[in-house]
């Protein structure tokens, strides 16, 4: 068989690489747009909410695109052939948004307001606040589809949104360390202590919420005033 010269071989390899890289980059770009779209919607709600209630419903919003190596690992772990089509179909967390709120009530308010928007399609809702995981994990998870407008037209892309309180986030970051630590000495007793912390955090979150309601009770007329003077169309009865 005739051998290609080194330059030709390099060019062939480059073409092969581009054939894979280009669609992958395209896919990542689409998810990045979807993620930014969701983050913008949430930031807008945050700004409006701040006018209404004199406080921000969330403290922080974090966005992340899954690392290519994590995408490949997850596809392999689940036994799917690594194709762009399979990644789009099987993975819901390529684009992720994490919203950290002070109060539990705000999590549900924000999630409801987001889901009311007519370009958002709910794919899945998991309420780990109402139904915590056995290890004590609490968060409210949504998987939504949001339109992304490209030069070729509109496409829908999925974004995973995790809502949690500051205290739940603090807990989850420590638990995350535990999840990825192998052969840990006293792992079981650490997990049990963490579970106790999760339960204590939940009680404190509940108490803080009650105190807020008692403090904000007086602000009700102000909210009504804002709603009556807002340009927004009245909510359907
Ligand atoms: P990482 O390292 O944070 O990315 P999925 O794998 O997402 O398709 P699953 O596991 O049913 O399906 O979804 P679930 O339960 O909604 O969990 C999705 C994400 O929530 C996880 O992503 C974590 O970020 C977070 N999470 C879920 N359970 C726990 C928990 O017990 N502790 C902590 N700290 N985080 C949790 P990843 O990809 O599993 O992990």
PDB file of C-alpha atoms and ligand atoms in Angstrom:
ATOM      1  CA  UNK A   1       0.000   0.000   0.000  1.00  0.00           C
ATOM      2  CA  UNK A   2       1.282   3.436  -0.915  1.00  0.00           C
ATOM      3  CA  UNK A   3       2.264   5.472   2.117  1.00  0.00           C
ATOM      4  CA  UNK A   4       1.041   9.100   2.521  1.00  0.00           C
ATOM      5  CA  UNK A   5       3.761  11.612   3.067  1.00  0.00           C
ATOM      6  CA  UNK A   6       3.876  13.031   6.658  1.00  0.00           C
ATOM      7  CA  UNK A   7       2.262  16.312   5.671  1.00  0.00           C
ATOM      8  CA  UNK A   8      -0.688  14.513   4.028  1.00  0.00           C
ATOM      9  CA  UNK A   9      -1.070  12.310   7.105  1.00  0.00           C
ATOM     10  CA  UNK A  10      -1.105  15.359   9.350  1.00  0.00           C
ATOM     11  CA  UNK A  11      -3.712  17.020   7.160  1.00  0.00           C
ATOM     12  CA  UNK A  12      -5.882  13.892   7.244  1.00  0.00           C
ATOM     13  CA  UNK A  13      -5.631  13.747  11.030  1.00  0.00           C
ATOM     14  CA  UNK A  14      -6.467  17.428  11.268  1.00  0.00           C
ATOM     15  CA  UNK A  15      -9.543  16.924   9.089  1.00  0.00           C
ATOM     16  CA  UNK A  16     -10.629  13.971  11.215  1.00  0.00           C
ATOM     17  CA  UNK A  17     -10.196  16.055  14.364  1.00  0.00           C
ATOM     18  CA  UNK A  18     -12.141  18.942  12.866  1.00  0.00           C
ATOM     19  CA  UNK A  19     -14.988  16.595  11.893  1.00  0.00           C
ATOM     20  CA  UNK A  20     -15.425  15.716  15.563  1.00  0.00           C
ATOM     21  CA  UNK A  21     -14.444  19.021  17.079  1.00  0.00           C
ATOM     22  CA  UNK A  22     -16.661  21.276  14.996  1.00  0.00           C
ATOM     23  CA  UNK A  23     -20.028  19.631  15.888  1.00  0.00           C
ATOM     24  CA  UNK A  24     -18.906  19.315  19.514  1.00  0.00           C
ATOM     25  CA  UNK A  25     -18.006  23.008  19.690  1.00  0.00           C
ATOM     26  CA  UNK A  26     -21.331  23.824  18.037  1.00  0.00           C
ATOM     27  CA  UNK A  27     -23.182  21.735  20.638  1.00  0.00           C
ATOM     28  CA  UNK A  28     -21.333  23.376  23.521  1.00  0.00           C
ATOM     29  CA  UNK A  29     -22.053  26.824  22.086  1.00  0.00           C
ATOM     30  CA  UNK A  30     -25.781  26.005  21.903  1.00  0.00           C
ATOM     31  CA  UNK A  31     -25.839  24.888  25.556  1.00  0.00           C
ATOM     32  CA  UNK A  32     -23.875  27.955  26.613  1.00  0.00           C
ATOM     33  CA  UNK A  33     -26.522  30.164  24.954  1.00  0.00           C
ATOM     34  CA  UNK A  34     -29.339  28.221  26.659  1.00  0.00           C
ATOM     35  CA  UNK A  35     -27.602  28.541  30.028  1.00  0.00           C
ATOM     36  CA  UNK A  36     -27.120  32.304  29.591  1.00  0.00           C
ATOM     37  CA  UNK A  37     -30.762  32.669  28.566  1.00  0.00           C
ATOM     38  CA  UNK A  38     -31.914  31.015  31.801  1.00  0.00           C
ATOM     39  CA  UNK A  39     -29.446  33.027  33.903  1.00  0.00           C
ATOM     40  CA  UNK A  40     -30.715  36.265  32.310  1.00  0.00           C
ATOM     41  CA  UNK A  41     -34.333  35.347  32.955  1.00  0.00           C
ATOM     42  CA  UNK A  42     -33.524  34.627  36.609  1.00  0.00           C
ATOM     43  CA  UNK A  43     -31.515  37.848  36.995  1.00  0.00           C
ATOM     44  CA  UNK A  44     -34.429  39.822  35.543  1.00  0.00           C
ATOM     45  CA  UNK A  45     -36.817  38.200  38.014  1.00  0.00           C
ATOM     46  CA  UNK A  46     -34.368  39.006  40.798  1.00  0.00           C
ATOM     47  CA  UNK A  47     -34.298  42.692  39.830  1.00  0.00           C
ATOM     48  CA  UNK A  48     -38.070  42.944  39.623  1.00  0.00           C
ATOM     49  CA  UNK A  49     -38.517  41.070  42.886  1.00  0.00           C
ATOM     50  CA  UNK A  50     -36.080  43.449  44.601  1.00  0.00           C
ATOM     51  CA  UNK A  51     -38.374  46.365  43.683  1.00  0.00           C
ATOM     52  CA  UNK A  52     -41.403  44.523  44.990  1.00  0.00           C
ATOM     53  CA  UNK A  53     -40.078  43.214  48.265  1.00  0.00           C
ATOM     54  CA  UNK A  54     -37.017  45.346  49.027  1.00  0.00           C
ATOM     55  CA  UNK A  55     -34.760  42.276  49.044  1.00  0.00           C
ATOM     56  CA  UNK A  56     -33.216  39.935  46.536  1.00  0.00           C
ATOM     57  CA  UNK A  57     -34.723  36.481  46.265  1.00  0.00           C
ATOM     58  CA  UNK A  58     -31.360  35.005  45.426  1.00  0.00           C
ATOM     59  CA  UNK A  59     -27.926  35.848  46.724  1.00  0.00           C
ATOM     60  CA  UNK A  60     -25.834  34.234  43.989  1.00  0.00           C
ATOM     61  CA  UNK A  61     -26.289  32.617  40.625  1.00  0.00           C
ATOM     62  CA  UNK A  62     -23.627  30.320  39.220  1.00  0.00           C
ATOM     63  CA  UNK A  63     -23.456  28.916  35.718  1.00  0.00           C
ATOM     64  CA  UNK A  64     -21.339  26.057  34.471  1.00  0.00           C
ATOM     65  CA  UNK A  65     -20.906  24.058  31.297  1.00  0.00           C
ATOM     66  CA  UNK A  66     -20.010  20.423  31.883  1.00  0.00           C
ATOM     67  CA  UNK A  67     -16.381  19.694  31.092  1.00  0.00           C
ATOM     68  CA  UNK A  68     -15.872  17.592  27.927  1.00  0.00           C
ATOM     69  CA  UNK A  69     -14.103  14.907  29.963  1.00  0.00           C
ATOM     70  CA  UNK A  70     -17.078  14.698  32.389  1.00  0.00           C
ATOM     71  CA  UNK A  71     -19.455  14.441  29.416  1.00  0.00           C
ATOM     72  CA  UNK A  72     -17.440  11.536  27.996  1.00  0.00           C
ATOM     73  CA  UNK A  73     -17.196   9.818  31.402  1.00  0.00           C
ATOM     74  CA  UNK A  74     -20.964  10.080  31.972  1.00  0.00           C
ATOM     75  CA  UNK A  75     -21.760   8.741  28.465  1.00  0.00           C
ATOM     76  CA  UNK A  76     -19.415   5.792  28.992  1.00  0.00           C
ATOM     77  CA  UNK A  77     -20.708   5.138  32.530  1.00  0.00           C
ATOM     78  CA  UNK A  78     -24.227   4.933  31.145  1.00  0.00           C
ATOM     79  CA  UNK A  79     -23.152   2.752  28.237  1.00  0.00           C
ATOM     80  CA  UNK A  80     -24.119   5.107  25.402  1.00  0.00           C
ATOM     81  CA  UNK A  81     -22.008   5.379  22.246  1.00  0.00           C
ATOM     82  CA  UNK A  82     -20.310   8.756  22.267  1.00  0.00           C
ATOM     83  CA  UNK A  83     -22.107  10.717  19.551  1.00  0.00           C
ATOM     84  CA  UNK A  84     -23.356  14.295  19.564  1.00  0.00           C
ATOM     85  CA  UNK A  85     -26.921  13.060  19.052  1.00  0.00           C
ATOM     86  CA  UNK A  86     -26.692  10.744  22.085  1.00  0.00           C
ATOM     87  CA  UNK A  87     -25.193  13.504  24.230  1.00  0.00           C
ATOM     88  CA  UNK A  88     -28.089  15.827  23.340  1.00  0.00           C
ATOM     89  CA  UNK A  89     -30.661  13.126  23.980  1.00  0.00           C
ATOM     90  CA  UNK A  90     -29.266  11.458  27.101  1.00  0.00           C
ATOM     91  CA  UNK A  91     -27.649  14.266  29.098  1.00  0.00           C
ATOM     92  CA  UNK A  92     -29.714  16.923  30.835  1.00  0.00           C
ATOM     93  CA  UNK A  93     -26.898  18.596  32.717  1.00  0.00           C
ATOM     94  CA  UNK A  94     -24.528  19.779  29.975  1.00  0.00           C
ATOM     95  CA  UNK A  95     -25.686  23.278  30.912  1.00  0.00           C
ATOM     96  CA  UNK A  96     -26.195  23.944  34.612  1.00  0.00           C
ATOM     97  CA  UNK A  97     -27.411  26.908  36.619  1.00  0.00           C
ATOM     98  CA  UNK A  98     -27.291  27.018  40.416  1.00  0.00           C
ATOM     99  CA  UNK A  99     -29.358  29.580  42.270  1.00  0.00           C
ATOM    100  CA  UNK A 100     -28.538  30.223  45.916  1.00  0.00           C
ATOM    101  CA  UNK A 101     -31.375  31.829  47.876  1.00  0.00           C
ATOM    102  CA  UNK A 102     -31.572  33.059  51.447  1.00  0.00           C
ATOM    103  CA  UNK A 103     -35.080  31.723  52.040  1.00  0.00           C
ATOM    104  CA  UNK A 104     -36.853  28.522  51.000  1.00  0.00           C
ATOM    105  CA  UNK A 105     -40.014  30.413  50.035  1.00  0.00           C
ATOM    106  CA  UNK A 106     -38.050  32.354  47.414  1.00  0.00           C
ATOM    107  CA  UNK A 107     -36.921  29.114  45.758  1.00  0.00           C
ATOM    108  CA  UNK A 108     -40.506  28.136  44.997  1.00  0.00           C
ATOM    109  CA  UNK A 109     -41.505  31.684  44.011  1.00  0.00           C
ATOM    110  CA  UNK A 110     -38.601  31.999  41.572  1.00  0.00           C
ATOM    111  CA  UNK A 111     -39.162  28.543  40.109  1.00  0.00           C
ATOM    112  CA  UNK A 112     -42.895  29.235  39.617  1.00  0.00           C
ATOM    113  CA  UNK A 113     -42.239  32.611  37.978  1.00  0.00           C
ATOM    114  CA  UNK A 114     -39.685  31.063  35.631  1.00  0.00           C
ATOM    115  CA  UNK A 115     -41.965  28.181  34.676  1.00  0.00           C
ATOM    116  CA  UNK A 116     -44.825  30.611  33.969  1.00  0.00           C
ATOM    117  CA  UNK A 117     -42.806  32.127  31.102  1.00  0.00           C
ATOM    118  CA  UNK A 118     -44.289  30.905  27.854  1.00  0.00           C
ATOM    119  CA  UNK A 119     -41.024  30.010  26.135  1.00  0.00           C
ATOM    120  CA  UNK A 120     -39.914  27.677  28.920  1.00  0.00           C
ATOM    121  CA  UNK A 121     -40.813  23.996  28.746  1.00  0.00           C
ATOM    122  CA  UNK A 122     -40.637  21.944  31.943  1.00  0.00           C
ATOM    123  CA  UNK A 123     -39.026  18.546  31.406  1.00  0.00           C
ATOM    124  CA  UNK A 124     -38.546  17.388  34.998  1.00  0.00           C
ATOM    125  CA  UNK A 125     -39.021  18.647  38.541  1.00  0.00           C
ATOM    126  CA  UNK A 126     -37.346  17.024  41.577  1.00  0.00           C
ATOM    127  CA  UNK A 127     -38.129  18.461  44.980  1.00  0.00           C
ATOM    128  CA  UNK A 128     -35.384  17.253  47.295  1.00  0.00           C
ATOM    129  CA  UNK A 129     -36.459  19.905  49.831  1.00  0.00           C
ATOM    130  CA  UNK A 130     -39.864  18.334  50.335  1.00  0.00           C
ATOM    131  CA  UNK A 131     -38.346  14.848  49.852  1.00  0.00           C
ATOM    132  CA  UNK A 132     -34.668  14.937  50.933  1.00  0.00           C
ATOM    133  CA  UNK A 133     -32.273  12.211  49.806  1.00  0.00           C
ATOM    134  CA  UNK A 134     -31.410   9.617  52.515  1.00  0.00           C
ATOM    135  CA  UNK A 135     -28.012  11.307  53.046  1.00  0.00           C
ATOM    136  CA  UNK A 136     -29.794  14.607  53.856  1.00  0.00           C
ATOM    137  CA  UNK A 137     -29.295  16.308  50.465  1.00  0.00           C
ATOM    138  CA  UNK A 138     -31.824  19.092  49.937  1.00  0.00           C
ATOM    139  CA  UNK A 139     -32.295  21.187  46.799  1.00  0.00           C
ATOM    140  CA  UNK A 140     -34.982  21.907  44.252  1.00  0.00           C
ATOM    141  CA  UNK A 141     -34.065  20.713  40.750  1.00  0.00           C
ATOM    142  CA  UNK A 142     -35.638  21.663  37.442  1.00  0.00           C
ATOM    143  CA  UNK A 143     -34.765  20.488  33.988  1.00  0.00           C
ATOM    144  CA  UNK A 144     -36.191  22.898  31.444  1.00  0.00           C
ATOM    145  CA  UNK A 145     -35.941  23.453  27.736  1.00  0.00           C
ATOM    146  CA  UNK A 146     -35.366  26.966  26.481  1.00  0.00           C
ATOM    147  CA  UNK A 147     -35.236  28.295  22.914  1.00  0.00           C
ATOM    148  CA  UNK A 148     -31.925  29.331  21.425  1.00  0.00           C
ATOM    149  CA  UNK A 149     -32.116  31.485  18.309  1.00  0.00           C
ATOM    150  CA  UNK A 150     -29.388  30.666  15.795  1.00  0.00           C
ATOM    151  CA  UNK A 151     -28.882  31.977  12.261  1.00  0.00           C
ATOM    152  CA  UNK A 152     -30.461  28.716  11.033  1.00  0.00           C
ATOM    153  CA  UNK A 153     -33.546  29.107  13.243  1.00  0.00           C
ATOM    154  CA  UNK A 154     -34.857  28.230  16.703  1.00  0.00           C
ATOM    155  CA  UNK A 155     -33.697  25.159  18.604  1.00  0.00           C
ATOM    156  CA  UNK A 156     -34.656  23.989  22.096  1.00  0.00           C
ATOM    157  CA  UNK A 157     -31.903  23.065  24.559  1.00  0.00           C
ATOM    158  CA  UNK A 158     -32.078  21.601  28.049  1.00  0.00           C
ATOM    159  CA  UNK A 159     -30.698  23.281  31.162  1.00  0.00           C
ATOM    160  CA  UNK A 160     -30.509  21.844  34.682  1.00  0.00           C
ATOM    161  CA  UNK A 161     -31.349  24.392  37.384  1.00  0.00           C
ATOM    162  CA  UNK A 162     -30.570  23.690  41.024  1.00  0.00           C
ATOM    163  CA  UNK A 163     -32.158  25.964  43.625  1.00  0.00           C
ATOM    164  CA  UNK A 164     -31.000  25.781  47.238  1.00  0.00           C
ATOM    165  CA  UNK A 165     -30.586  27.977  50.292  1.00  0.00           C
ATOM    166  CA  UNK A 166     -27.200  29.325  51.382  1.00  0.00           C
ATOM    167  CA  UNK A 167     -27.162  26.770  54.203  1.00  0.00           C
ATOM    168  CA  UNK A 168     -28.059  23.865  51.888  1.00  0.00           C
ATOM    169  CA  UNK A 169     -25.298  24.967  49.529  1.00  0.00           C
ATOM    170  CA  UNK A 170     -22.781  25.058  52.359  1.00  0.00           C
ATOM    171  CA  UNK A 171     -23.831  21.532  53.288  1.00  0.00           C
ATOM    172  CA  UNK A 172     -23.764  20.236  49.684  1.00  0.00           C
ATOM    173  CA  UNK A 173     -20.229  21.478  49.087  1.00  0.00           C
ATOM    174  CA  UNK A 174     -18.957  19.480  52.056  1.00  0.00           C
ATOM    175  CA  UNK A 175     -21.015  16.451  51.057  1.00  0.00           C
ATOM    176  CA  UNK A 176     -19.572  16.742  47.531  1.00  0.00           C
ATOM    177  CA  UNK A 177     -16.092  16.339  49.032  1.00  0.00           C
ATOM    178  CA  UNK A 178     -17.278  13.208  50.838  1.00  0.00           C
ATOM    179  CA  UNK A 179     -18.834  11.745  47.656  1.00  0.00           C
ATOM    180  CA  UNK A 180     -15.575  11.894  45.767  1.00  0.00           C
ATOM    181  CA  UNK A 181     -13.342  10.678  48.594  1.00  0.00           C
ATOM    182  CA  UNK A 182     -12.504   7.001  48.294  1.00  0.00           C
ATOM    183  CA  UNK A 183     -11.424   4.728  51.188  1.00  0.00           C
ATOM    184  CA  UNK A 184     -12.094   7.405  53.775  1.00  0.00           C
ATOM    185  CA  UNK A 185     -11.406   6.389  57.389  1.00  0.00           C
ATOM    186  CA  UNK A 186     -14.605   6.630  59.491  1.00  0.00           C
ATOM    187  CA  UNK A 187     -16.591   7.409  56.302  1.00  0.00           C
ATOM    188  CA  UNK A 188     -19.827   6.039  57.787  1.00  0.00           C
ATOM    189  CA  UNK A 189     -19.710   8.087  60.957  1.00  0.00           C
ATOM    190  CA  UNK A 190     -18.830  11.217  58.951  1.00  0.00           C
ATOM    191  CA  UNK A 191     -21.846  10.566  56.711  1.00  0.00           C
ATOM    192  CA  UNK A 192     -24.054  10.180  59.802  1.00  0.00           C
ATOM    193  CA  UNK A 193     -22.763  13.465  61.257  1.00  0.00           C
ATOM    194  CA  UNK A 194     -23.366  15.194  57.935  1.00  0.00           C
ATOM    195  CA  UNK A 195     -26.926  13.866  57.896  1.00  0.00           C
ATOM    196  CA  UNK A 196     -27.462  15.375  61.394  1.00  0.00           C
ATOM    197  CA  UNK A 197     -26.112  18.697  60.068  1.00  0.00           C
ATOM    198  CA  UNK A 198     -28.518  18.544  57.094  1.00  0.00           C
ATOM    199  CA  UNK A 199     -31.468  18.072  59.464  1.00  0.00           C
ATOM    200  CA  UNK A 200     -30.285  20.913  61.721  1.00  0.00           C
ATOM    201  CA  UNK A 201     -29.852  23.175  58.678  1.00  0.00           C
ATOM    202  CA  UNK A 202     -33.375  22.357  57.548  1.00  0.00           C
ATOM    203  CA  UNK A 203     -34.772  23.344  60.946  1.00  0.00           C
ATOM    204  CA  UNK A 204     -32.838  26.630  60.894  1.00  0.00           C
ATOM    205  CA  UNK A 205     -33.953  27.392  57.305  1.00  0.00           C
ATOM    206  CA  UNK A 206     -37.547  26.848  58.453  1.00  0.00           C
ATOM    207  CA  UNK A 207     -37.092  29.127  61.480  1.00  0.00           C
ATOM    208  CA  UNK A 208     -35.472  31.891  59.404  1.00  0.00           C
ATOM    209  CA  UNK A 209     -38.402  31.666  57.003  1.00  0.00           C
ATOM    210  CA  UNK A 210     -40.911  32.044  59.866  1.00  0.00           C
ATOM    211  CA  UNK A 211     -39.053  35.069  61.231  1.00  0.00           C
ATOM    212  CA  UNK A 212     -39.006  36.671  57.767  1.00  0.00           C
ATOM    213  CA  UNK A 213     -42.762  36.227  57.410  1.00  0.00           C
ATOM    214  CA  UNK A 214     -43.267  37.895  60.810  1.00  0.00           C
ATOM    215  CA  UNK A 215     -40.998  40.793  59.826  1.00  0.00           C
ATOM    216  CA  UNK A 216     -42.419  41.237  56.329  1.00  0.00           C
ATOM    217  CA  UNK A 217     -46.036  40.957  57.390  1.00  0.00           C
ATOM    218  CA  UNK A 218     -46.171  44.758  57.565  1.00  0.00           C
ATOM    219  CA  UNK A 219     -44.986  45.089  53.960  1.00  0.00           C
ATOM    220  CA  UNK A 220     -48.103  43.533  52.465  1.00  0.00           C
ATOM    221  CA  UNK A 221     -49.755  46.900  51.598  1.00  0.00           C
ATOM    222  CA  UNK A 222     -46.577  47.950  49.792  1.00  0.00           C
ATOM    223  CA  UNK A 223     -46.634  44.800  47.639  1.00  0.00           C
ATOM    224  CA  UNK A 224     -50.287  45.427  46.769  1.00  0.00           C
ATOM    225  CA  UNK A 225     -49.502  49.032  45.868  1.00  0.00           C
ATOM    226  CA  UNK A 226     -46.736  47.924  43.514  1.00  0.00           C
ATOM    227  CA  UNK A 227     -48.919  45.305  41.857  1.00  0.00           C
ATOM    228  CA  UNK A 228     -51.765  47.805  41.333  1.00  0.00           C
ATOM    229  CA  UNK A 229     -49.405  50.358  39.785  1.00  0.00           C
ATOM    230  CA  UNK A 230     -47.460  47.899  37.662  1.00  0.00           C
ATOM    231  CA  UNK A 231     -47.813  47.918  33.838  1.00  0.00           C
ATOM    232  CA  UNK A 232     -47.931  44.151  33.808  1.00  0.00           C
ATOM    233  CA  UNK A 233     -51.308  42.720  32.726  1.00  0.00           C
ATOM    234  CA  UNK A 234     -53.355  41.422  35.649  1.00  0.00           C
ATOM    235  CA  UNK A 235     -52.894  37.726  36.405  1.00  0.00           C
ATOM    236  CA  UNK A 236     -55.665  35.514  35.001  1.00  0.00           C
ATOM    237  CA  UNK A 237     -58.289  34.646  37.607  1.00  0.00           C
TER     238      UNK A 237
HETATM  239  P1  LIG B   1     -21.687  16.717  40.160  1.00  0.00           P
HETATM  240  O1  LIG B   1     -20.337  16.226  40.529  1.00  0.00           O
HETATM  241  O2  LIG B   1     -22.191  17.764  41.107  1.00  0.00           O
HETATM  242  O3  LIG B   1     -21.822  17.156  38.720  1.00  0.00           O
HETATM  243  P2  LIG B   1     -28.214  12.735  36.564  1.00  0.00           P
HETATM  244  O4  LIG B   1     -26.951  11.991  36.879  1.00  0.00           O
HETATM  245  O5  LIG B   1     -28.080  14.206  36.863  1.00  0.00           O
HETATM  246  O6  LIG B   1     -28.729  12.539  35.197  1.00  0.00           O
HETATM  247  P3  LIG B   1     -29.608  12.020  38.946  1.00  0.00           P
HETATM  248  O7  LIG B   1     -28.422  11.612  39.740  1.00  0.00           O
HETATM  249  O8  LIG B   1     -30.869  11.260  39.153  1.00  0.00           O
HETATM  250  O9  LIG B   1     -29.331  12.033  37.388  1.00  0.00           O
HETATM  251  O10 LIG B   1     -29.913  13.525  39.161  1.00  0.00           O
HETATM  252  P4  LIG B   1     -30.091  14.314  40.489  1.00  0.00           P
HETATM  253  O11 LIG B   1     -30.374  13.440  41.650  1.00  0.00           O
HETATM  254  O12 LIG B   1     -31.113  15.355  40.153  1.00  0.00           O
HETATM  255  O13 LIG B   1     -28.632  14.937  40.704  1.00  0.00           O
HETATM  256  C1  LIG B   1     -28.115  15.837  39.812  1.00  0.00           C
HETATM  257  C2  LIG B   1     -27.082  16.699  40.506  1.00  0.00           C
HETATM  258  O14 LIG B   1     -27.559  17.147  41.780  1.00  0.00           O
HETATM  259  C3  LIG B   1     -25.769  16.028  40.827  1.00  0.00           C
HETATM  260  O15 LIG B   1     -24.941  16.012  39.697  1.00  0.00           O
HETATM  261  C4  LIG B   1     -25.235  16.912  41.944  1.00  0.00           C
HETATM  262  O16 LIG B   1     -24.727  18.129  41.440  1.00  0.00           O
HETATM  263  C5  LIG B   1     -26.502  17.223  42.707  1.00  0.00           C
HETATM  264  N1  LIG B   1     -26.711  16.178  43.746  1.00  0.00           N
HETATM  265  C6  LIG B   1     -27.615  15.188  43.705  1.00  0.00           C
HETATM  266  N2  LIG B   1     -27.537  14.442  44.824  1.00  0.00           N
HETATM  267  C7  LIG B   1     -26.552  14.983  45.579  1.00  0.00           C
HETATM  268  C8  LIG B   1     -26.010  14.651  46.875  1.00  0.00           C
HETATM  269  O17 LIG B   1     -26.408  13.706  47.550  1.00  0.00           O
HETATM  270  N3  LIG B   1     -25.013  15.455  47.337  1.00  0.00           N
HETATM  271  C9  LIG B   1     -24.537  16.522  46.626  1.00  0.00           C
HETATM  272  N4  LIG B   1     -23.552  17.255  47.152  1.00  0.00           N
HETATM  273  N5  LIG B   1     -25.017  16.844  45.393  1.00  0.00           N
HETATM  274  C10 LIG B   1     -26.014  16.096  44.897  1.00  0.00           C
HETATM  275  P5  LIG B   1     -23.822  14.929  39.523  1.00  0.00           P
HETATM  276  O18 LIG B   1     -23.490  14.884  38.077  1.00  0.00           O
HETATM  277  O19 LIG B   1     -24.260  13.643  40.166  1.00  0.00           O
HETATM  278  O20 LIG B   1     -22.609  15.433  40.361  1.00  0.00           O
END
